[in-house]
Coordinates of C-alpha atoms in Angstrom, one line a residue:
M190 CA 17.6 6.3 24.2
E191 CA 15.9 8.5 21.6
Q192 CA 19.4 9.8 20.5
T193 CA 20.6 6.3 19.6
K194 CA 17.5 5.4 17.6
D195 CA 17.7 5.4 13.8
E196 CA 16.4 8.6 12.3
G197 CA 13.8 6.8 10.2
L198 CA 12.4 5.1 13.3
R199 CA 12.0 8.2 15.5
G200 CA 8.4 8.8 16.1
N201 CA 7.3 5.1 15.6
E202 CA 6.6 4.9 19.3
K203 CA 3.4 6.8 18.4
I204 CA 2.4 3.8 16.2
E205 CA 3.2 1.4 19.1
Q206 CA 1.1 3.5 21.5
A207 CA -1.8 3.7 19.1
I208 CA -1.7 -0.1 18.5
Y209 CA -1.6 -0.6 22.3
A210 CA -4.7 1.6 22.7
L211 CA -6.4 -0.3 19.9
Q212 CA -5.7 -3.6 21.7
Q213 CA -7.1 -2.2 24.9
Q214 CA -10.2 -0.8 23.2
P215 CA -10.8 -2.6 19.9
N216 CA -13.3 -0.3 18.2
E217 CA -13.8 1.6 14.9
E218 CA -12.7 4.9 16.4
Q219 CA -9.5 3.6 17.8
L220 CA -8.8 1.7 14.6
A221 CA -9.3 5.0 12.6
H222 CA -6.9 6.8 15.0
T223 CA -4.2 4.0 14.6
L224 CA -4.5 4.2 10.8
T225 CA -4.2 8.0 11.0
V226 CA -1.0 7.7 13.1
L227 CA 0.4 5.3 10.5
R228 CA -0.5 7.7 7.7
R229 CA 1.1 10.6 9.6
R230 CA 4.4 8.6 10.0
M231 CA 4.2 7.7 6.3
T232 CA 4.0 11.4 5.3
E233 CA 6.9 12.2 7.7
N234 CA 9.0 9.6 5.7
G235 CA 9.0 7.2 8.6
Q236 CA 10.5 3.8 8.2
L237 CA 9.9 0.2 9.4
V238 CA 12.3 -2.6 10.0
A239 CA 11.4 -5.2 7.4
A240 CA 12.5 -8.9 7.7
V241 CA 14.2 -10.3 4.6
Q242 CA 15.6 -13.7 3.5
P243 CA 17.6 -14.9 0.5
D244 CA 15.7 -16.1 -2.5
N245 CA 17.7 -19.1 -3.6
S246 CA 16.2 -19.1 -7.1
T247 CA 17.3 -15.5 -7.8
G248 CA 20.1 -15.0 -5.4
Q249 CA 18.5 -11.8 -4.2
M250 CA 16.8 -10.8 -0.9
Q251 CA 13.0 -11.0 -0.5
L252 CA 10.6 -9.9 2.2
R253 CA 9.9 -12.7 4.7
T254 CA 6.4 -14.0 5.1
V255 CA 4.5 -15.6 7.9
Q256 CA 1.5 -17.9 7.3
T257 CA -1.6 -17.5 9.4
A258 CA -3.9 -20.3 10.5
D259 CA -6.2 -19.6 7.6
G260 CA -3.3 -20.2 5.1
G261 CA -2.8 -16.5 4.2
L262 CA 0.7 -15.2 3.6
W263 CA 1.7 -11.9 5.2
W264 CA 4.8 -9.8 5.1
Y265 CA 6.0 -8.7 8.5
A266 CA 7.8 -5.6 9.7
F267 CA 8.6 -3.9 13.0
T268 CA 8.3 -0.4 14.3
S269 CA 11.7 -0.7 16.1
F270 CA 14.6 -3.0 16.6
E271 CA 13.3 -3.6 20.1
E272 CA 10.1 -5.0 18.7
E273 CA 12.0 -7.2 16.3
M274 CA 14.1 -8.7 19.2
R275 CA 10.9 -9.8 21.1
G276 CA 10.5 -12.7 18.7
A277 CA 11.8 -16.3 18.8
E278 CA 13.7 -15.6 15.5
Q279 CA 16.0 -12.9 17.0
V280 CA 18.8 -13.5 14.5
Q281 CA 17.4 -12.5 11.1
S282 CA 18.3 -10.2 8.3
T283 CA 16.5 -6.9 8.1
F284 CA 16.5 -3.6 6.3
M285 CA 15.0 -0.2 6.8
A286 CA 12.0 0.3 4.5
D287 CA 10.1 3.4 3.9
I288 CA 6.6 3.0 5.3
G289 CA 4.9 4.4 2.2
K290 CA 6.9 2.3 -0.3
L291 CA 6.4 -0.9 1.7
L292 CA 2.6 -0.4 1.9
E293 CA 2.4 0.6 -1.8
T294 CA 4.4 -2.5 -2.8
A295 CA 2.2 -4.8 -0.6
L296 CA -0.8 -3.7 -2.7
T297 CA 0.9 -4.9 -5.9
V298 CA 1.8 -8.5 -4.7
P299 CA -1.2 -10.8 -5.2
E300 CA 0.4 -13.7 -3.1
I301 CA 0.3 -11.8 0.2
E302 CA -2.7 -10.7 2.3
G303 CA -1.0 -7.6 3.7
I304 CA 1.6 -6.7 6.4
I305 CA 1.7 -7.6 10.0
L306 CA 3.3 -5.0 12.2
N307 CA 5.1 -6.2 15.3
P308 CA 4.1 -9.9 15.0
W309 CA 5.4 -10.7 18.5
H310 CA 3.9 -7.9 20.6
R311 CA 1.8 -4.8 19.9
T312 CA 0.6 -6.5 16.7
L313 CA -1.5 -4.9 13.9
M314 CA -2.6 -6.8 10.9
L315 CA -2.9 -4.5 7.9
D316 CA -4.8 -6.2 5.2
K317 CA -4.9 -4.6 1.7
G318 CA -8.2 -2.9 2.6
L319 CA -6.7 -1.1 5.6
I320 CA -3.5 -0.3 3.6
R321 CA -5.8 1.4 1.0
V322 CA -7.4 3.4 3.9
I323 CA -4.0 4.5 5.1
W324 CA -3.1 5.7 1.5
G325 CA -6.3 7.7 1.5

C-alpha cells in the first residue's frame, strides 16, 4: 500500500497516529506532540489533500470551507485520499498542497478561522494560534 501512495503523502500516517493519540488523551503534552509531528512533516515537504471548488465570480478554483456551529469558516484538508473518502461528499475536486504553504496562506486570509484536518475522522482543528505554533 505504501508503494501506491503519493510521494507527498508518505509519512502522513504519523500525523493520523498523533491525532488519534490526542483524541484518546486530550492534554497539552499530546497536543504539543501532534503539532511537532505536523511541523516535522512540513519540514519534510509533506503535502495534504485540499478540497477545492470553482469560484463562479472569477472562474478559478478556491479552497472549500466548512462552517462550524459558531459561524466560523474553516478550510479543510486531508492527510490521505482514504481520509477524504470517509466523508459524505466523496466526489469532490482536490489538489495536493504543500503543508507549509497551506498553513502560511491560512494565516493571511482574514475570513477563515484556520484549517480542519480530516473533518470526517481523526479530526484536528488548527486555528491560527496553533498554526503559528507549528511555524515556530
